[in-house]
PDB file of C-alpha atoms in Angstrom:
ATOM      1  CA  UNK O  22      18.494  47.598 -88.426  1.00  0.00           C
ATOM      2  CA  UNK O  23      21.162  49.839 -88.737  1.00  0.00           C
ATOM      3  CA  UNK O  24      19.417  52.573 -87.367  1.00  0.00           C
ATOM      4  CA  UNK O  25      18.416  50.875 -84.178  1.00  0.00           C
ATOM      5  CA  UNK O  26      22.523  50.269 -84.011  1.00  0.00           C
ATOM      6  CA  UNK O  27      22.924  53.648 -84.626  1.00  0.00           C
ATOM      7  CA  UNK O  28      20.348  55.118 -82.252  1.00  0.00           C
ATOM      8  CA  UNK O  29      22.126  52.572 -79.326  1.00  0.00           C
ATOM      9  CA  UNK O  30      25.556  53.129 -80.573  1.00  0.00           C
ATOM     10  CA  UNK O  31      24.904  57.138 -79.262  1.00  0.00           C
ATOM     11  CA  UNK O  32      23.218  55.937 -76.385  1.00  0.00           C
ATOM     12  CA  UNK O  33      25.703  54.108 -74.893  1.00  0.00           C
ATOM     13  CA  UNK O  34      28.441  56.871 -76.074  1.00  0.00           C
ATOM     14  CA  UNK O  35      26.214  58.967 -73.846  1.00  0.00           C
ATOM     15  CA  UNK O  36      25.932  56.962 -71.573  1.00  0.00           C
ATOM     16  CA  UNK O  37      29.195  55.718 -71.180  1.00  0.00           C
ATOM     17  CA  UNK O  38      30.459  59.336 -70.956  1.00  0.00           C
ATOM     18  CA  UNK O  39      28.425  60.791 -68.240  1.00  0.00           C
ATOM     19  CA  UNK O  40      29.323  57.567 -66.160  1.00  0.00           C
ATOM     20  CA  UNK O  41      33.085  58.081 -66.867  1.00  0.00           C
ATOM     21  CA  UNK O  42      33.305  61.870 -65.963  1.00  0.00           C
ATOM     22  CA  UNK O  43      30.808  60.808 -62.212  1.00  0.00           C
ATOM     23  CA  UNK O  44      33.231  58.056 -61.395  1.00  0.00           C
ATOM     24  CA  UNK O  45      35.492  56.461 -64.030  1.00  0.00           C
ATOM     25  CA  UNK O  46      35.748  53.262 -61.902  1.00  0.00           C
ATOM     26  CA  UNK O  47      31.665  52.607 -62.595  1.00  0.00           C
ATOM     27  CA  UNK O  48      32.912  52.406 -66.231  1.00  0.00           C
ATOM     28  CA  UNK O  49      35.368  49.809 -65.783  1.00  0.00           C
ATOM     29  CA  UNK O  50      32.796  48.153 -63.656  1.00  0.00           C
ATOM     30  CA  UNK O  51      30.019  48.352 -66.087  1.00  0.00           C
ATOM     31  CA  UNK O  52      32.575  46.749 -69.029  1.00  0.00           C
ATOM     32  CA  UNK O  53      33.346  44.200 -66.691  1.00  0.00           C
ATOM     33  CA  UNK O  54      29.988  43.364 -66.423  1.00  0.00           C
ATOM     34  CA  UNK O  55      29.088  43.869 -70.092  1.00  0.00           C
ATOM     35  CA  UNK O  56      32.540  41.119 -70.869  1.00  0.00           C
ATOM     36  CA  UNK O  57      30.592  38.475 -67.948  1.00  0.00           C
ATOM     37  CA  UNK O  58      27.068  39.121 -69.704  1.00  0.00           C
ATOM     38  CA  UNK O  59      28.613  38.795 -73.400  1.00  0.00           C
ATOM     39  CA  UNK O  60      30.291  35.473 -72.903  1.00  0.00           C
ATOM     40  CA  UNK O  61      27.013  34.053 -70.841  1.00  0.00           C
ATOM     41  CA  UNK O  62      24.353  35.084 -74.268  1.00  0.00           C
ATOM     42  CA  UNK O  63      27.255  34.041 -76.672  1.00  0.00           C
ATOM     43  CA  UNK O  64      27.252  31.031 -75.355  1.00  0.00           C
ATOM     44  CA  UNK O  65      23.662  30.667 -75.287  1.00  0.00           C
ATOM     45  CA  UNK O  66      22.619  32.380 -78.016  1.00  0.00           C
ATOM     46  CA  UNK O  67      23.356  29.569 -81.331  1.00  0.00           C
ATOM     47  CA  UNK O  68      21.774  27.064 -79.071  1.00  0.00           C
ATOM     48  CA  UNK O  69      18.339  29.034 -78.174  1.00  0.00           C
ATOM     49  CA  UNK O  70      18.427  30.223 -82.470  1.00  0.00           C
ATOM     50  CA  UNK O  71      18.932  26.229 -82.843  1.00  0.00           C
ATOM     51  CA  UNK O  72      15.870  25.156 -80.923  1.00  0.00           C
ATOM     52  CA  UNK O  73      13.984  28.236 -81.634  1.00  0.00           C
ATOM     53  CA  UNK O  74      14.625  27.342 -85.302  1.00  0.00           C
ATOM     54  CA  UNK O  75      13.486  23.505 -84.625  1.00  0.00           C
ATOM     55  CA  UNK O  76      10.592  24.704 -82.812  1.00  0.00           C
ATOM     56  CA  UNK O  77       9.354  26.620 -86.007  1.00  0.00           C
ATOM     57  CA  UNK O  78      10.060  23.814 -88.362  1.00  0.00           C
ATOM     58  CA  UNK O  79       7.198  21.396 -86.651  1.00  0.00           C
ATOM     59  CA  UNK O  80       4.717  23.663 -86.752  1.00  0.00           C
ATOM     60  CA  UNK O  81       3.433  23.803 -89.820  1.00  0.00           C
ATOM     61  CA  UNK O  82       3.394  26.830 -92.137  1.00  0.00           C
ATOM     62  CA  UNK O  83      -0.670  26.255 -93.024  1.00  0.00           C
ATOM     63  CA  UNK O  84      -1.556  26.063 -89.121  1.00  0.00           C
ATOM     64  CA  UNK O  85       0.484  29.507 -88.910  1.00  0.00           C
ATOM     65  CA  UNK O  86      -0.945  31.205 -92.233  1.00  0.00           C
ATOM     66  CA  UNK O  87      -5.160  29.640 -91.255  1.00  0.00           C
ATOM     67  CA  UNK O  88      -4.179  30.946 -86.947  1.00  0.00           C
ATOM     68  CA  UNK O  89      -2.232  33.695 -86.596  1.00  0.00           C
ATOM     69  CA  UNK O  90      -2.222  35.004 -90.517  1.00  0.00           C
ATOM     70  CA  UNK O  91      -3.508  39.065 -91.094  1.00  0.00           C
ATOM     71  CA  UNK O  92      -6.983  37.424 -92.897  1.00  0.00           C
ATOM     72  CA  UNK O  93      -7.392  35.396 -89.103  1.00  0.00           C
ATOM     73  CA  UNK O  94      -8.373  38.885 -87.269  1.00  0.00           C
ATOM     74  CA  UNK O  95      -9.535  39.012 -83.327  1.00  0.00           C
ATOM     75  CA  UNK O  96      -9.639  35.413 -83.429  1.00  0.00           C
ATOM     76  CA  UNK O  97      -5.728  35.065 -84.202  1.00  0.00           C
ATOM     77  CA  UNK O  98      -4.749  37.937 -82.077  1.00  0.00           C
ATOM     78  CA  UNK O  99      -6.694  36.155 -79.682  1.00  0.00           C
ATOM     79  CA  UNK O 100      -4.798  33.214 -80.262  1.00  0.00           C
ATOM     80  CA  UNK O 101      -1.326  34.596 -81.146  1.00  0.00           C
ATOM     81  CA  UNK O 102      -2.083  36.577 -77.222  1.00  0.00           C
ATOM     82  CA  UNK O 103      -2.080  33.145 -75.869  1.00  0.00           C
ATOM     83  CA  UNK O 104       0.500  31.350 -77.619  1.00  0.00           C
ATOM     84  CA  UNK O 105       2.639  34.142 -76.882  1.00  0.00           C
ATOM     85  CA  UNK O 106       1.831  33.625 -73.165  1.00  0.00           C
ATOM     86  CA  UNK O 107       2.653  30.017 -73.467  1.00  0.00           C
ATOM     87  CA  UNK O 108       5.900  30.413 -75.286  1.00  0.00           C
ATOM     88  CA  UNK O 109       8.632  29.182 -72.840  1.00  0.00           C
ATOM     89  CA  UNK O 110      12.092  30.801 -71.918  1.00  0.00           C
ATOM     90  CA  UNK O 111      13.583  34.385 -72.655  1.00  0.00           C
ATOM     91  CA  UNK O 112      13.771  36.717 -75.421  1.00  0.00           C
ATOM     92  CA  UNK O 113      16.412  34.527 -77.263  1.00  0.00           C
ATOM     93  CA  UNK O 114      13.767  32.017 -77.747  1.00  0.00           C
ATOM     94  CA  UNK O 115      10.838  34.020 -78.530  1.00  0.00           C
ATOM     95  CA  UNK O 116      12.058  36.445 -80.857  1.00  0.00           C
ATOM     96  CA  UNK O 117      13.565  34.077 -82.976  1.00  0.00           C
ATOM     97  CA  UNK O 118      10.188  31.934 -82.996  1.00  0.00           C
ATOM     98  CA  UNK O 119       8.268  34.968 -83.464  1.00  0.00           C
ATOM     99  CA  UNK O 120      10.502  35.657 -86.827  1.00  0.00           C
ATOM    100  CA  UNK O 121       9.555  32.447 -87.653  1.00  0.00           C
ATOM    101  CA  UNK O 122       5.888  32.638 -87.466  1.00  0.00           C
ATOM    102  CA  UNK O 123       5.860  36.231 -89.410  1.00  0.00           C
ATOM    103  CA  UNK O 124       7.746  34.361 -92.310  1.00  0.00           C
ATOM    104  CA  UNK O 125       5.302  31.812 -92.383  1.00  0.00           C
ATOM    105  CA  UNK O 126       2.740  33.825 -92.753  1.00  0.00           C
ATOM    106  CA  UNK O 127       1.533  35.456 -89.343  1.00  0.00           C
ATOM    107  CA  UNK O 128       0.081  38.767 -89.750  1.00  0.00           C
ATOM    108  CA  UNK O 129       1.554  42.129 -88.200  1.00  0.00           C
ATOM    109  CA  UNK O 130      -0.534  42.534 -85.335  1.00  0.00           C
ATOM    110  CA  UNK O 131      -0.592  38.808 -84.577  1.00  0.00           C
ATOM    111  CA  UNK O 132       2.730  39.227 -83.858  1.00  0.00           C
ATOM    112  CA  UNK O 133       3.145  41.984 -82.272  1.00  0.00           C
ATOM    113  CA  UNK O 134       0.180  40.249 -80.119  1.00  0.00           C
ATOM    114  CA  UNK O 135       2.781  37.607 -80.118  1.00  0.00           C
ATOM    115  CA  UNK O 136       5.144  39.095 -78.100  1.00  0.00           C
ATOM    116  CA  UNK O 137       2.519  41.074 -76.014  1.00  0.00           C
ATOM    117  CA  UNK O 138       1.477  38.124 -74.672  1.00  0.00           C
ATOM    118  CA  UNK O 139       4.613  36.333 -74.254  1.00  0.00           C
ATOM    119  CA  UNK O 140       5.520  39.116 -72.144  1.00  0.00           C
ATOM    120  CA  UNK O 141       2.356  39.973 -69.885  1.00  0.00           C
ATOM    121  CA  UNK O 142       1.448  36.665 -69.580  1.00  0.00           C
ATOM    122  CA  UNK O 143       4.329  34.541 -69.491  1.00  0.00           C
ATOM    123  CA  UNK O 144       2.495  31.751 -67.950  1.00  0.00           C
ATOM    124  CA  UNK O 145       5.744  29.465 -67.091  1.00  0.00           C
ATOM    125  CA  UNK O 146       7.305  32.743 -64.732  1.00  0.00           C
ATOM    126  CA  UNK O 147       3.617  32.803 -63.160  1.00  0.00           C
ATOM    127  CA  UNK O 148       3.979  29.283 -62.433  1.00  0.00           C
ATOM    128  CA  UNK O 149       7.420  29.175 -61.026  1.00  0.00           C
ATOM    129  CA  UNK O 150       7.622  32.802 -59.736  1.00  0.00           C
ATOM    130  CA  UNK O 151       4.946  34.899 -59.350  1.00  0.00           C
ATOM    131  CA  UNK O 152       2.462  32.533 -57.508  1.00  0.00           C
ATOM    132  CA  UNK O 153       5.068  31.045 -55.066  1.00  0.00           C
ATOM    133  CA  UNK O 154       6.312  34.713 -54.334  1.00  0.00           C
ATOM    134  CA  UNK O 155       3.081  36.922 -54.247  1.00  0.00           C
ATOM    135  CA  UNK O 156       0.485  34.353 -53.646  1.00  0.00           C
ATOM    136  CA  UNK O 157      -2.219  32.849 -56.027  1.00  0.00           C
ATOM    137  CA  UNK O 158      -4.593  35.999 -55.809  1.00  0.00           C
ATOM    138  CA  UNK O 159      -2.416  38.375 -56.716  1.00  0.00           C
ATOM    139  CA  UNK O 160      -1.240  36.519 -59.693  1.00  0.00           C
ATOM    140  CA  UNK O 161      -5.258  35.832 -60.551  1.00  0.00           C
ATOM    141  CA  UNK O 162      -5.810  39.712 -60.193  1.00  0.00           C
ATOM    142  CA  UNK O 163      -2.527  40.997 -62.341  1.00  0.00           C
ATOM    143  CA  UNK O 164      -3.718  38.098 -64.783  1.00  0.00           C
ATOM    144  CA  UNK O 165      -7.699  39.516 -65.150  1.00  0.00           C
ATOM    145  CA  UNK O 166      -6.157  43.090 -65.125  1.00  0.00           C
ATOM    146  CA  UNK O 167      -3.993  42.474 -68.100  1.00  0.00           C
ATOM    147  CA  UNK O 168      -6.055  39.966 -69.793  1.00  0.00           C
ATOM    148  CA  UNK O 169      -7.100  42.064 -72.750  1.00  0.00           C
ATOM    149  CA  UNK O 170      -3.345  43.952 -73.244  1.00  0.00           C
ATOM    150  CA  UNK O 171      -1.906  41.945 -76.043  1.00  0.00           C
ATOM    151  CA  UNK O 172      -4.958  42.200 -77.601  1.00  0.00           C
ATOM    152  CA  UNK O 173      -5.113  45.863 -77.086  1.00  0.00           C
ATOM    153  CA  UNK O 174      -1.728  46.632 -78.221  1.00  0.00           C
ATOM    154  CA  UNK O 175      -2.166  44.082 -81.442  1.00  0.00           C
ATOM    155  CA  UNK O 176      -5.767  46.428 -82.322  1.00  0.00           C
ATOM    156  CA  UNK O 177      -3.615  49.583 -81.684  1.00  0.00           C
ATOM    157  CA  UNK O 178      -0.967  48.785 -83.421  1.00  0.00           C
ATOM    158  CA  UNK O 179      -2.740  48.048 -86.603  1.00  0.00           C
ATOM    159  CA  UNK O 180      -4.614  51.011 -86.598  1.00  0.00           C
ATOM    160  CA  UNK O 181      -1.427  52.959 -86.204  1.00  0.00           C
ATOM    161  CA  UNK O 182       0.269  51.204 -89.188  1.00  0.00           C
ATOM    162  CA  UNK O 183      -3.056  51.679 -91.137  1.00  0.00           C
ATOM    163  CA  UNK O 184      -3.517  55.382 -90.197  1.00  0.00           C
ATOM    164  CA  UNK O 185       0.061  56.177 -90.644  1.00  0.00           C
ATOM    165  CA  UNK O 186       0.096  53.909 -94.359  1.00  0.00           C
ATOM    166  CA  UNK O 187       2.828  51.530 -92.913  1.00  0.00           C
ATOM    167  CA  UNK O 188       3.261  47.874 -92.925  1.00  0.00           C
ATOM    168  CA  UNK O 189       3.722  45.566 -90.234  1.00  0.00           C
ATOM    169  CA  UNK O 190       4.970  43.261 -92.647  1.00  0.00           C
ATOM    170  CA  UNK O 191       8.780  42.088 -91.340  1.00  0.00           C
ATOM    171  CA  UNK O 192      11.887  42.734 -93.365  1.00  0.00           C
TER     172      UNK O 192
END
């Protein structure tokens, strides 16, 4: 964890920098939207780790170990691809819930299907966005196009960790 802060920390140094000597207004401008942004997820953020949290506590740890655990194979990335696609809201709820389900007993690349799915699929924004905006068919062709991506990226990353001797396990 620290490294990712690290690694962003110089980033945004970088970042911040170049901005600064083009135009030191679009600085000022960027921390004033960075201030707007912070209060809006601080806000948000205990609540969504709140229900995220509740979320995980009904679903019971066997149903997560027998689904989505690393003995459940295609089946649970599969499944996990799915679930993942029918998990609502943004990243404040997801992540959290997909925590929860690796400490329960989900397996590595059932997770990372997880996620895949939750954001390829994301049925809810097809629903309310995607359909009304582009239409039914396109929606029904990006669907069938990426129908087979979390599972993809669940197969790859497994045979990554395994070729490389990692573990997908969380920390």
């Amino acid at each position: 964890m620290i490294t990712s802060f690290l690694v962003l920390l110089v980033a945004t140094a970088l970042v911040a920098a170049h901005a600064w000597r083009r135009d030191e207004r679009s600085l000022w401008r960027a921390l004033d939207f960075t201030r707007d942004q912070g209060a809006r997820i601080a806000i948000r953020l205990p609540f969504a780790l709140i229900a995220a949290s509740c979320i995980a506590e009904l679903i019971p740890a066997r149903f997560v170990s027998v689904v989505l655990g690393s003995e459940s194979g295609l089946l649970g990335i599969a499944a996990a691809s799915v679930l993942g696609g029918l998990l609502p809201g943004g990243p404040m709820v997801s992540f959290p819930l997909a925590i929860m389900f690796a400490r329960e007993g989900a397996g590595g690349p059932q997770v990372i299907a997880l996620i895949t799915g939750w954001s390829v699929y994301a049925f809810h924004r097809v629903l309310s966005y995607e359909i009304p905006i582009m239409g039914g068919r396109f929606a029904a062709v990006r669907m069938l196009a990426s129908l087979f991506v979390p599972v993809a990226a669940a197969l790859l990353a497994g045979f990554i960790a395994q070729a490389l001797g990692l573990s997908l396990r969380m920390s």
